[in-house]
Structures are given as C-alpha cells and as structure tokens.
Amino acid sequence: MFTGIVTDIGTITTAEQRGDLRLVIQCGYDMGGVDMGASIACSGCCLTVVDKGVDWFAVDASGETLSKTAGGMWTQGRRLNLERALKLGDELGGHIVTGHVDGVGEVLSVEPIGDSHKVTIAAPAALAPYIAEKGSITIDGVSLTVNSVTDASDGRAHFTLNIIPHTWDVTTLAELAEGRAVNLEIDVLARYLKRMEEVRAR
C-alpha cells in the first residue's frame, strides 16, 4: 500500500528487454535500508526490487505492466515519481493507493492559475463513472483531489486538478503537457464499487 505522496524522483538509466523489461532506476534513497523484493511505486505502478546498488535499484516490468501503463513511460532518461511502501505507523498524508494502474489518461491542457497550475485530463470511458468532484485520484503516482468533472460526448470524463507549487516542484507533474499520457488509479473505494457493479450486472 502507498499514499500517493512522492518521496523521490528517480531516473531510468537503462531499459533492457530480457523477456520482461529490466529497468535500472537511479534514486536518492538509502538503498541499504531497502530489502530485495520490496515494493516501490514508480509513477503509480507498484514494482518489485530485484537488484540494487548504493543509489539505484532494478525492477522487471512485464508485458502486462507495459500494456496497462502510459506509453513512453519506461524509456531511458524518463523521470519517475517514487514512493516506498507504507510501514505500520507511517503518516497517511494522501489517500490509500494500491499501485495498480486502472487506466491511462490524456492531458488536455495545462494552465497557470496564480502560483498554481490547472491541469485538465481526459479519463477513458470505463473509468468515467468512478471519478467524482472532490474525490481522490492518483496521477502518475501523485495523490490529488478532483476539482471538477465533465462528461464528454465520447464517453470520456474530462476532469480538472489544481497543482500547488510545492507538488509542482517535487514531482514530475511539471513535465505535463498537452497530449501526454498519464497513469490513473481511481480511489480504492471506487474500485470496489466498480467490482460490485460488474457482479450485479451479470
């Protein structure tokens, strides 16, 4: 489990296809305190540490992971929002995040508003019913609050976010631009409601 509060930004230094895609990610963590097999959320995707050094760790991204996450995310030089898994007693500063990507969104616009930025994202139609005004959502691993939601004619949901300067500075959200794909994770409660709805519809 995670909170969506980013604690470091990592950079993919190598991406090597070995059946699965082996990624080496440079980071600022003290890797001496990170166990082999530990989970680290990488821009919203929970991945397992399979190798490590002083200032880097390696993970394997399967074909399933690549197919469910934003295109172009797993390339050399790409910066990733990182968060280590919750430990008992940690402060829950964001919201409960599983690190399981529910879908890929598209950035429609990024607009400066005062010192903050208003970001509008289109979510796929399958996720549209589970995005609510003032509800929680995770964008590339960052816990955020939905400001407003509009249902588009193509079935997608267009929703807006307000990114404050601190979040803009300590995450990769400052790299958002029109057309960029982002990982989306809906609120965990909405995930269970979605499953209940699917079962009832059978």
Short mmCIF file of N, CA and C in Angstrom, two decimals, residues 6-191:
data_model
loop_
_atom_site.label_atom_id
_atom_site.label_comp_id
_atom_site.label_asym_id
_atom_site.label_seq_id
_atom_site.Cartn_x
_atom_site.Cartn_y
_atom_site.Cartn_z
N VAL A 6 4.74 11.53 -3.03
CA VAL A 6 6.01 11.20 -3.66
C VAL A 6 7.17 11.58 -2.73
N THR A 7 8.13 10.65 -2.58
CA THR A 7 9.26 10.89 -1.68
C THR A 7 10.59 11.00 -2.42
N ASP A 8 10.60 10.78 -3.72
CA ASP A 8 11.82 10.94 -4.50
C ASP A 8 11.44 10.93 -5.98
N ILE A 9 12.32 11.46 -6.80
CA ILE A 9 12.19 11.34 -8.25
C ILE A 9 13.37 10.53 -8.76
N GLY A 10 13.07 9.43 -9.43
CA GLY A 10 14.11 8.58 -9.99
C GLY A 10 14.24 8.79 -11.48
N THR A 11 15.35 8.32 -12.04
CA THR A 11 15.60 8.42 -13.47
C THR A 11 15.98 7.05 -14.01
N ILE A 12 15.32 6.62 -15.07
CA ILE A 12 15.66 5.34 -15.69
C ILE A 12 17.00 5.50 -16.41
N THR A 13 18.00 4.74 -15.97
CA THR A 13 19.32 4.83 -16.59
C THR A 13 19.51 3.78 -17.68
N THR A 14 18.87 2.63 -17.53
CA THR A 14 18.89 1.61 -18.59
C THR A 14 17.55 0.92 -18.66
N ALA A 15 17.17 0.53 -19.86
CA ALA A 15 15.95 -0.24 -20.10
C ALA A 15 16.32 -1.35 -21.07
N GLU A 16 16.38 -2.57 -20.56
CA GLU A 16 16.88 -3.70 -21.34
C GLU A 16 15.81 -4.79 -21.45
N GLN A 17 15.50 -5.18 -22.67
CA GLN A 17 14.50 -6.22 -22.88
C GLN A 17 15.12 -7.58 -22.62
N ARG A 18 14.57 -8.31 -21.65
CA ARG A 18 15.08 -9.65 -21.30
C ARG A 18 13.93 -10.64 -21.24
N GLY A 19 12.99 -10.54 -22.11
CA GLY A 19 11.71 -11.24 -21.94
C GLY A 19 10.79 -10.27 -21.27
N ASP A 20 11.05 -9.96 -19.98
CA ASP A 20 10.47 -8.79 -19.34
C ASP A 20 11.44 -7.63 -19.55
N LEU A 21 10.98 -6.42 -19.28
CA LEU A 21 11.83 -5.25 -19.45
C LEU A 21 12.53 -4.95 -18.12
N ARG A 22 13.86 -5.08 -18.10
CA ARG A 22 14.63 -4.79 -16.90
C ARG A 22 14.98 -3.30 -16.89
N LEU A 23 14.52 -2.62 -15.84
CA LEU A 23 14.76 -1.19 -15.69
C LEU A 23 15.69 -0.95 -14.52
N VAL A 24 16.71 -0.14 -14.74
CA VAL A 24 17.58 0.31 -13.66
C VAL A 24 17.25 1.77 -13.42
N ILE A 25 16.92 2.09 -12.16
CA ILE A 25 16.43 3.42 -11.80
C ILE A 25 17.34 4.04 -10.75
N GLN A 26 17.96 5.16 -11.10
CA GLN A 26 18.79 5.89 -10.14
C GLN A 26 17.88 6.69 -9.22
N CYS A 27 18.23 6.75 -7.95
CA CYS A 27 17.36 7.40 -6.98
C CYS A 27 18.17 8.01 -5.85
N GLY A 28 17.47 8.71 -4.97
CA GLY A 28 18.10 9.31 -3.81
C GLY A 28 17.89 8.54 -2.53
N TYR A 29 17.25 7.38 -2.61
CA TYR A 29 17.01 6.57 -1.41
C TYR A 29 18.31 5.97 -0.89
N ASP A 30 18.36 5.74 0.41
CA ASP A 30 19.42 4.93 1.00
C ASP A 30 19.05 3.48 0.75
N MET A 31 19.62 2.90 -0.29
CA MET A 31 19.20 1.56 -0.70
C MET A 31 19.64 0.48 0.28
N GLY A 32 20.54 0.85 1.22
CA GLY A 32 20.90 -0.11 2.26
C GLY A 32 19.72 -0.44 3.15
N GLY A 33 18.74 0.45 3.19
CA GLY A 33 17.55 0.22 4.00
C GLY A 33 16.37 -0.32 3.22
N VAL A 34 16.60 -0.70 1.97
CA VAL A 34 15.53 -1.24 1.12
C VAL A 34 15.83 -2.71 0.85
N ASP A 35 14.95 -3.60 1.24
CA ASP A 35 15.16 -5.03 1.06
C ASP A 35 14.94 -5.46 -0.38
N MET A 36 15.65 -6.50 -0.78
CA MET A 36 15.33 -7.15 -2.04
C MET A 36 13.90 -7.67 -1.97
N GLY A 37 13.14 -7.50 -3.03
CA GLY A 37 11.74 -7.92 -3.02
C GLY A 37 10.79 -6.86 -2.51
N ALA A 38 11.33 -5.73 -2.07
CA ALA A 38 10.47 -4.64 -1.59
C ALA A 38 9.69 -4.04 -2.74
N SER A 39 8.56 -3.42 -2.42
CA SER A 39 7.74 -2.76 -3.43
C SER A 39 8.03 -1.26 -3.44
N ILE A 40 8.21 -0.71 -4.63
CA ILE A 40 8.35 0.73 -4.82
C ILE A 40 7.39 1.15 -5.92
N ALA A 41 6.58 2.17 -5.64
CA ALA A 41 5.67 2.69 -6.66
C ALA A 41 6.47 3.60 -7.59
N CYS A 42 6.41 3.29 -8.89
CA CYS A 42 7.15 4.04 -9.90
C CYS A 42 6.13 4.72 -10.81
N SER A 43 5.92 6.02 -10.59
CA SER A 43 4.89 6.80 -11.29
C SER A 43 3.55 6.09 -11.25
N GLY A 44 3.24 5.57 -10.06
CA GLY A 44 1.93 4.98 -9.82
C GLY A 44 1.83 3.50 -10.04
N CYS A 45 2.92 2.86 -10.48
CA CYS A 45 2.90 1.42 -10.76
C CYS A 45 3.77 0.71 -9.73
N CYS A 46 3.18 -0.20 -8.97
CA CYS A 46 3.91 -0.94 -7.95
C CYS A 46 4.83 -1.97 -8.60
N LEU A 47 6.14 -1.84 -8.37
CA LEU A 47 7.12 -2.75 -8.95
C LEU A 47 8.02 -3.29 -7.84
N THR A 48 8.63 -4.45 -8.10
CA THR A 48 9.41 -5.17 -7.10
C THR A 48 10.90 -5.00 -7.33
N VAL A 49 11.62 -4.66 -6.27
CA VAL A 49 13.07 -4.52 -6.36
C VAL A 49 13.71 -5.89 -6.57
N VAL A 50 14.43 -6.07 -7.69
CA VAL A 50 15.07 -7.35 -8.00
C VAL A 50 16.59 -7.26 -7.94
N ASP A 51 17.12 -6.05 -7.86
CA ASP A 51 18.56 -5.84 -7.72
C ASP A 51 18.73 -4.40 -7.21
N LYS A 52 19.89 -4.11 -6.62
CA LYS A 52 20.08 -2.75 -6.10
C LYS A 52 21.56 -2.47 -5.90
N GLY A 53 21.87 -1.17 -5.83
CA GLY A 53 23.20 -0.71 -5.51
C GLY A 53 23.09 0.44 -4.53
N VAL A 54 24.13 1.24 -4.40
CA VAL A 54 24.15 2.32 -3.42
C VAL A 54 23.04 3.33 -3.70
N ASP A 55 22.88 3.73 -4.97
CA ASP A 55 21.92 4.78 -5.32
C ASP A 55 21.04 4.38 -6.50
N TRP A 56 20.78 3.09 -6.63
CA TRP A 56 19.93 2.63 -7.73
C TRP A 56 19.24 1.33 -7.34
N PHE A 57 18.16 1.04 -8.05
CA PHE A 57 17.51 -0.26 -7.92
C PHE A 57 17.01 -0.71 -9.28
N ALA A 58 16.79 -2.00 -9.41
CA ALA A 58 16.31 -2.56 -10.67
C ALA A 58 14.97 -3.24 -10.45
N VAL A 59 14.11 -3.16 -11.45
CA VAL A 59 12.80 -3.80 -11.44
C VAL A 59 12.57 -4.45 -12.80
N ASP A 60 11.66 -5.41 -12.82
CA ASP A 60 11.25 -6.03 -14.08
C ASP A 60 9.82 -5.63 -14.38
N ALA A 61 9.61 -5.01 -15.54
CA ALA A 61 8.27 -4.62 -15.97
C ALA A 61 7.79 -5.64 -17.00
N SER A 62 6.74 -6.37 -16.66
CA SER A 62 6.23 -7.43 -17.53
C SER A 62 5.44 -6.83 -18.70
N GLY A 63 5.12 -7.69 -19.66
CA GLY A 63 4.29 -7.25 -20.78
C GLY A 63 2.95 -6.72 -20.32
N GLU A 64 2.39 -7.31 -19.26
CA GLU A 64 1.12 -6.85 -18.70
C GLU A 64 1.27 -5.42 -18.17
N THR A 65 2.37 -5.17 -17.46
CA THR A 65 2.63 -3.82 -16.93
C THR A 65 2.74 -2.82 -18.07
N LEU A 66 3.49 -3.16 -19.10
CA LEU A 66 3.68 -2.24 -20.22
C LEU A 66 2.37 -1.95 -20.94
N SER A 67 1.50 -2.96 -21.02
CA SER A 67 0.23 -2.79 -21.75
C SER A 67 -0.78 -1.96 -20.97
N LYS A 68 -0.61 -1.87 -19.66
CA LYS A 68 -1.59 -1.20 -18.81
C LYS A 68 -1.16 0.20 -18.37
N THR A 69 0.05 0.61 -18.74
CA THR A 69 0.58 1.89 -18.27
C THR A 69 0.82 2.82 -19.45
N ALA A 70 1.12 4.07 -19.13
CA ALA A 70 1.26 5.12 -20.14
C ALA A 70 2.39 4.82 -21.11
N GLY A 71 2.12 4.98 -22.39
CA GLY A 71 3.11 4.76 -23.42
C GLY A 71 4.28 5.72 -23.28
N GLY A 72 5.49 5.22 -23.52
CA GLY A 72 6.69 6.05 -23.44
C GLY A 72 7.22 6.23 -22.04
N MET A 73 6.56 5.62 -21.05
CA MET A 73 6.98 5.83 -19.66
C MET A 73 8.24 5.09 -19.29
N TRP A 74 8.48 3.95 -19.91
CA TRP A 74 9.56 3.06 -19.48
C TRP A 74 10.74 3.14 -20.45
N THR A 75 11.25 4.34 -20.66
CA THR A 75 12.36 4.55 -21.59
C THR A 75 13.54 5.20 -20.86
N GLN A 76 14.73 4.96 -21.38
CA GLN A 76 15.93 5.52 -20.77
C GLN A 76 15.83 7.04 -20.69
N GLY A 77 16.18 7.57 -19.53
CA GLY A 77 16.14 9.01 -19.30
C GLY A 77 14.83 9.52 -18.72
N ARG A 78 13.79 8.67 -18.71
CA ARG A 78 12.49 9.10 -18.18
C ARG A 78 12.58 9.26 -16.67
N ARG A 79 12.01 10.34 -16.16
CA ARG A 79 11.95 10.58 -14.72
C ARG A 79 10.65 10.01 -14.17
N LEU A 80 10.73 9.41 -12.98
CA LEU A 80 9.59 8.73 -12.38
C LEU A 80 9.36 9.22 -10.96
N ASN A 81 8.09 9.38 -10.59
CA ASN A 81 7.73 9.65 -9.20
C ASN A 81 7.88 8.37 -8.40
N LEU A 82 8.61 8.42 -7.30
CA LEU A 82 8.86 7.23 -6.49
C LEU A 82 8.24 7.36 -5.11
N GLU A 83 7.75 6.23 -4.61
CA GLU A 83 7.25 6.16 -3.23
C GLU A 83 7.49 4.76 -2.71
N ARG A 84 8.11 4.65 -1.55
CA ARG A 84 8.28 3.35 -0.91
C ARG A 84 6.97 2.93 -0.25
N ALA A 85 6.80 1.64 -0.06
CA ALA A 85 5.57 1.11 0.53
C ALA A 85 5.41 1.60 1.97
N LEU A 86 4.15 1.73 2.38
CA LEU A 86 3.83 2.14 3.74
C LEU A 86 4.34 1.14 4.77
N LYS A 87 4.79 1.66 5.90
CA LYS A 87 5.11 0.84 7.06
C LYS A 87 4.11 1.16 8.17
N LEU A 88 3.88 0.21 9.05
CA LEU A 88 2.97 0.42 10.17
C LEU A 88 3.41 1.64 10.96
N GLY A 89 2.50 2.57 11.15
CA GLY A 89 2.80 3.77 11.91
C GLY A 89 3.13 4.97 11.04
N ASP A 90 3.29 4.77 9.73
CA ASP A 90 3.56 5.90 8.83
C ASP A 90 2.35 6.81 8.76
N GLU A 91 2.61 8.08 8.52
CA GLU A 91 1.53 9.05 8.35
C GLU A 91 0.85 8.84 7.00
N LEU A 92 -0.48 8.79 7.01
CA LEU A 92 -1.25 8.65 5.77
C LEU A 92 -1.59 10.06 5.28
N GLY A 93 -0.67 10.66 4.51
CA GLY A 93 -0.82 12.05 4.14
C GLY A 93 -1.65 12.27 2.90
N GLY A 94 -1.77 11.27 2.04
CA GLY A 94 -2.56 11.43 0.82
C GLY A 94 -3.85 10.66 0.93
N HIS A 95 -3.96 9.54 0.19
CA HIS A 95 -5.08 8.61 0.37
C HIS A 95 -4.56 7.21 0.09
N ILE A 96 -5.36 6.20 0.36
CA ILE A 96 -4.89 4.82 0.19
C ILE A 96 -4.74 4.53 -1.31
N VAL A 97 -3.52 4.16 -1.69
CA VAL A 97 -3.18 3.90 -3.09
C VAL A 97 -2.59 2.49 -3.18
N THR A 98 -3.01 1.72 -4.17
CA THR A 98 -2.54 0.34 -4.29
C THR A 98 -1.34 0.17 -5.22
N GLY A 99 -1.12 1.15 -6.10
CA GLY A 99 -0.05 0.99 -7.09
C GLY A 99 -0.47 0.14 -8.26
N HIS A 100 -1.77 -0.04 -8.45
CA HIS A 100 -2.31 -0.79 -9.59
C HIS A 100 -3.00 0.20 -10.52
N VAL A 101 -2.44 0.37 -11.70
CA VAL A 101 -2.95 1.37 -12.65
C VAL A 101 -4.28 0.89 -13.23
N ASP A 102 -5.31 1.74 -13.14
CA ASP A 102 -6.63 1.39 -13.64
C ASP A 102 -6.83 1.77 -15.11
N GLY A 103 -6.07 2.74 -15.58
CA GLY A 103 -6.23 3.18 -16.95
C GLY A 103 -5.24 4.28 -17.27
N VAL A 104 -5.22 4.66 -18.53
CA VAL A 104 -4.31 5.71 -18.99
C VAL A 104 -5.13 6.92 -19.42
N GLY A 105 -4.78 8.08 -18.89
CA GLY A 105 -5.46 9.31 -19.25
C GLY A 105 -4.62 10.13 -20.22
N GLU A 106 -5.24 11.16 -20.77
CA GLU A 106 -4.56 12.07 -21.70
C GLU A 106 -4.68 13.50 -21.18
N VAL A 107 -3.54 14.19 -21.09
CA VAL A 107 -3.54 15.58 -20.67
C VAL A 107 -4.13 16.43 -21.80
N LEU A 108 -5.18 17.19 -21.48
CA LEU A 108 -5.82 18.06 -22.47
C LEU A 108 -5.26 19.47 -22.42
N SER A 109 -4.90 19.95 -21.23
CA SER A 109 -4.35 21.30 -21.11
C SER A 109 -3.67 21.48 -19.77
N VAL A 110 -2.72 22.42 -19.76
CA VAL A 110 -2.03 22.84 -18.53
C VAL A 110 -2.04 24.36 -18.54
N GLU A 111 -2.65 24.95 -17.50
CA GLU A 111 -2.86 26.40 -17.49
C GLU A 111 -2.42 27.00 -16.15
N PRO A 112 -1.47 27.95 -16.17
CA PRO A 112 -1.09 28.62 -14.91
C PRO A 112 -2.27 29.41 -14.35
N ILE A 113 -2.53 29.22 -13.05
CA ILE A 113 -3.58 29.97 -12.35
C ILE A 113 -2.94 30.50 -11.06
N GLY A 114 -2.59 31.79 -11.04
CA GLY A 114 -1.85 32.32 -9.91
C GLY A 114 -0.50 31.61 -9.83
N ASP A 115 -0.16 31.11 -8.64
CA ASP A 115 1.08 30.36 -8.48
C ASP A 115 0.91 28.88 -8.77
N SER A 116 -0.32 28.44 -8.94
CA SER A 116 -0.62 27.03 -9.18
C SER A 116 -0.82 26.77 -10.67
N HIS A 117 -1.15 25.51 -10.98
CA HIS A 117 -1.44 25.13 -12.36
C HIS A 117 -2.74 24.33 -12.40
N LYS A 118 -3.61 24.68 -13.32
CA LYS A 118 -4.83 23.92 -13.57
C LYS A 118 -4.55 22.93 -14.69
N VAL A 119 -4.72 21.66 -14.39
CA VAL A 119 -4.47 20.59 -15.36
C VAL A 119 -5.80 19.90 -15.66
N THR A 120 -6.10 19.76 -16.96
CA THR A 120 -7.31 19.05 -17.39
C THR A 120 -6.89 17.75 -18.06
N ILE A 121 -7.49 16.67 -17.61
CA ILE A 121 -7.15 15.33 -18.10
C ILE A 121 -8.42 14.62 -18.55
N ALA A 122 -8.32 13.86 -19.64
CA ALA A 122 -9.42 13.02 -20.11
C ALA A 122 -9.17 11.60 -19.64
N ALA A 123 -10.14 11.05 -18.91
CA ALA A 123 -10.08 9.66 -18.46
C ALA A 123 -10.89 8.79 -19.40
N PRO A 124 -10.47 7.56 -19.63
CA PRO A 124 -11.22 6.67 -20.52
C PRO A 124 -12.64 6.44 -20.02
N ALA A 125 -13.53 6.10 -20.96
CA ALA A 125 -14.94 5.94 -20.63
C ALA A 125 -15.17 4.91 -19.54
N ALA A 126 -14.33 3.86 -19.50
CA ALA A 126 -14.51 2.81 -18.50
C ALA A 126 -14.31 3.33 -17.08
N LEU A 127 -13.53 4.40 -16.92
CA LEU A 127 -13.27 4.95 -15.58
C LEU A 127 -14.15 6.14 -15.26
N ALA A 128 -14.83 6.69 -16.25
CA ALA A 128 -15.60 7.92 -16.08
C ALA A 128 -16.57 7.88 -14.90
N PRO A 129 -17.30 6.77 -14.68
CA PRO A 129 -18.27 6.78 -13.56
C PRO A 129 -17.63 6.82 -12.18
N TYR A 130 -16.32 6.60 -12.11
CA TYR A 130 -15.66 6.47 -10.81
C TYR A 130 -14.77 7.66 -10.47
N ILE A 131 -14.95 8.73 -11.23
CA ILE A 131 -14.22 9.97 -10.95
C ILE A 131 -15.24 11.01 -10.51
N ALA A 132 -15.07 11.53 -9.31
CA ALA A 132 -16.08 12.41 -8.72
C ALA A 132 -15.45 13.72 -8.25
N GLU A 133 -16.22 14.79 -8.35
CA GLU A 133 -15.77 16.08 -7.84
C GLU A 133 -15.44 15.98 -6.36
N LYS A 134 -14.29 16.48 -6.00
CA LYS A 134 -13.74 16.47 -4.63
C LYS A 134 -13.32 15.08 -4.19
N GLY A 135 -13.34 14.12 -5.10
CA GLY A 135 -12.84 12.78 -4.79
C GLY A 135 -11.34 12.71 -5.02
N SER A 136 -10.74 11.61 -4.61
CA SER A 136 -9.30 11.41 -4.76
C SER A 136 -8.99 10.64 -6.04
N ILE A 137 -7.86 10.96 -6.64
CA ILE A 137 -7.36 10.24 -7.80
C ILE A 137 -5.84 10.30 -7.78
N THR A 138 -5.20 9.30 -8.36
CA THR A 138 -3.75 9.27 -8.42
C THR A 138 -3.31 9.46 -9.87
N ILE A 139 -2.45 10.46 -10.10
CA ILE A 139 -1.91 10.75 -11.42
C ILE A 139 -0.41 10.50 -11.38
N ASP A 140 0.05 9.53 -12.15
CA ASP A 140 1.48 9.18 -12.15
C ASP A 140 2.03 9.05 -10.74
N GLY A 141 1.22 8.43 -9.86
CA GLY A 141 1.65 8.15 -8.50
C GLY A 141 1.44 9.27 -7.51
N VAL A 142 0.83 10.37 -7.93
CA VAL A 142 0.64 11.53 -7.05
C VAL A 142 -0.82 11.59 -6.62
N SER A 143 -1.07 11.62 -5.32
CA SER A 143 -2.42 11.74 -4.78
C SER A 143 -2.92 13.16 -4.97
N LEU A 144 -4.06 13.30 -5.65
CA LEU A 144 -4.62 14.61 -5.95
C LEU A 144 -6.13 14.61 -5.73
N THR A 145 -6.69 15.81 -5.63
CA THR A 145 -8.14 15.97 -5.46
C THR A 145 -8.74 16.48 -6.75
N VAL A 146 -9.81 15.85 -7.19
CA VAL A 146 -10.51 16.27 -8.41
C VAL A 146 -11.29 17.55 -8.11
N ASN A 147 -11.07 18.57 -8.93
CA ASN A 147 -11.80 19.84 -8.74
C ASN A 147 -13.17 19.80 -9.39
N SER A 148 -13.22 19.35 -10.65
CA SER A 148 -14.48 19.31 -11.37
C SER A 148 -14.44 18.18 -12.39
N VAL A 149 -15.62 17.73 -12.81
CA VAL A 149 -15.74 16.65 -13.79
C VAL A 149 -16.80 17.02 -14.81
N THR A 150 -16.48 16.79 -16.08
CA THR A 150 -17.45 17.00 -17.16
C THR A 150 -17.48 15.75 -18.02
N ASP A 151 -18.68 15.26 -18.31
CA ASP A 151 -18.82 14.09 -19.17
C ASP A 151 -18.79 14.53 -20.63
N ALA A 152 -17.86 13.97 -21.40
CA ALA A 152 -17.71 14.33 -22.81
C ALA A 152 -18.60 13.46 -23.68
N SER A 153 -18.84 13.90 -24.90
CA SER A 153 -19.73 13.18 -25.82
C SER A 153 -19.17 11.82 -26.22
N ASP A 154 -17.86 11.63 -26.13
CA ASP A 154 -17.25 10.34 -26.49
C ASP A 154 -17.23 9.35 -25.34
N GLY A 155 -17.85 9.72 -24.21
CA GLY A 155 -17.91 8.83 -23.06
C GLY A 155 -16.80 9.04 -22.05
N ARG A 156 -15.78 9.77 -22.46
CA ARG A 156 -14.70 10.04 -21.52
C ARG A 156 -15.11 11.09 -20.49
N ALA A 157 -14.39 11.12 -19.38
CA ALA A 157 -14.60 12.15 -18.37
C ALA A 157 -13.44 13.13 -18.43
N HIS A 158 -13.76 14.41 -18.59
CA HIS A 158 -12.75 15.45 -18.51
C HIS A 158 -12.76 16.00 -17.08
N PHE A 159 -11.64 15.88 -16.40
CA PHE A 159 -11.60 16.37 -15.02
C PHE A 159 -10.42 17.31 -14.82
N THR A 160 -10.58 18.22 -13.88
CA THR A 160 -9.55 19.21 -13.62
C THR A 160 -8.92 19.00 -12.25
N LEU A 161 -7.66 19.42 -12.15
CA LEU A 161 -6.88 19.32 -10.93
C LEU A 161 -6.19 20.65 -10.70
N ASN A 162 -5.99 21.02 -9.46
CA ASN A 162 -5.19 22.20 -9.13
C ASN A 162 -3.89 21.72 -8.51
N ILE A 163 -2.78 22.02 -9.18
CA ILE A 163 -1.47 21.57 -8.69
C ILE A 163 -0.79 22.75 -8.02
N ILE A 164 -0.59 22.67 -6.70
CA ILE A 164 0.04 23.76 -5.97
C ILE A 164 1.54 23.76 -6.26
N PRO A 165 2.22 24.90 -6.00
CA PRO A 165 3.64 25.00 -6.33
C PRO A 165 4.51 23.90 -5.71
N HIS A 166 4.26 23.53 -4.44
CA HIS A 166 5.09 22.50 -3.81
C HIS A 166 5.01 21.18 -4.59
N THR A 167 3.79 20.75 -4.89
CA THR A 167 3.61 19.50 -5.64
C THR A 167 4.24 19.59 -7.03
N TRP A 168 4.07 20.77 -7.66
CA TRP A 168 4.67 21.01 -8.98
C TRP A 168 6.19 20.84 -8.94
N ASP A 169 6.80 21.29 -7.82
CA ASP A 169 8.25 21.29 -7.72
C ASP A 169 8.86 19.95 -7.33
N VAL A 170 8.13 19.12 -6.56
CA VAL A 170 8.74 17.90 -6.00
C VAL A 170 8.27 16.63 -6.70
N THR A 171 7.55 16.77 -7.81
CA THR A 171 7.10 15.62 -8.60
C THR A 171 7.44 15.88 -10.07
N THR A 172 7.08 14.93 -10.91
CA THR A 172 7.28 15.11 -12.36
C THR A 172 6.10 15.81 -13.02
N LEU A 173 5.13 16.27 -12.24
CA LEU A 173 3.95 16.90 -12.83
C LEU A 173 4.29 18.17 -13.60
N ALA A 174 5.41 18.80 -13.30
CA ALA A 174 5.83 19.98 -14.04
C ALA A 174 6.16 19.65 -15.50
N GLU A 175 6.30 18.36 -15.81
CA GLU A 175 6.59 17.93 -17.17
C GLU A 175 5.32 17.67 -17.98
N LEU A 176 4.16 17.80 -17.35
CA LEU A 176 2.91 17.55 -18.07
C LEU A 176 2.72 18.56 -19.20
N ALA A 177 2.20 18.07 -20.31
CA ALA A 177 1.93 18.92 -21.46
C ALA A 177 0.79 18.30 -22.24
N GLU A 178 0.12 19.10 -23.05
CA GLU A 178 -1.00 18.62 -23.86
C GLU A 178 -0.60 17.38 -24.66
N GLY A 179 -1.42 16.34 -24.58
CA GLY A 179 -1.18 15.11 -25.32
C GLY A 179 -0.42 14.06 -24.57
N ARG A 180 0.15 14.39 -23.43
CA ARG A 180 0.94 13.42 -22.66
C ARG A 180 0.02 12.39 -22.01
N ALA A 181 0.45 11.13 -22.04
CA ALA A 181 -0.29 10.05 -21.39
C ALA A 181 0.14 9.94 -19.94
N VAL A 182 -0.83 9.69 -19.06
CA VAL A 182 -0.54 9.58 -17.62
C VAL A 182 -1.24 8.35 -17.05
N ASN A 183 -0.61 7.77 -16.03
CA ASN A 183 -1.20 6.64 -15.32
C ASN A 183 -2.28 7.14 -14.36
N LEU A 184 -3.43 6.48 -14.38
CA LEU A 184 -4.53 6.82 -13.49
C LEU A 184 -4.84 5.66 -12.56
N GLU A 185 -5.04 5.97 -11.29
CA GLU A 185 -5.59 5.00 -10.36
C GLU A 185 -6.77 5.65 -9.65
N ILE A 186 -7.94 5.05 -9.78
CA ILE A 186 -9.11 5.58 -9.11
C ILE A 186 -9.04 5.28 -7.62
N ASP A 187 -9.84 5.98 -6.84
CA ASP A 187 -9.89 5.75 -5.41
C ASP A 187 -10.23 4.29 -5.12
N VAL A 188 -9.60 3.72 -4.09
CA VAL A 188 -9.78 2.30 -3.80
C VAL A 188 -11.24 1.95 -3.51
N LEU A 189 -11.99 2.86 -2.89
CA LEU A 189 -13.41 2.59 -2.64
C LEU A 189 -14.18 2.51 -3.95
N ALA A 190 -13.82 3.38 -4.89
CA ALA A 190 -14.47 3.33 -6.20
C ALA A 190 -14.14 2.04 -6.92
N ARG A 191 -12.93 1.52 -6.70
CA ARG A 191 -12.54 0.25 -7.32
C ARG A 191 -13.47 -0.88 -6.86
#
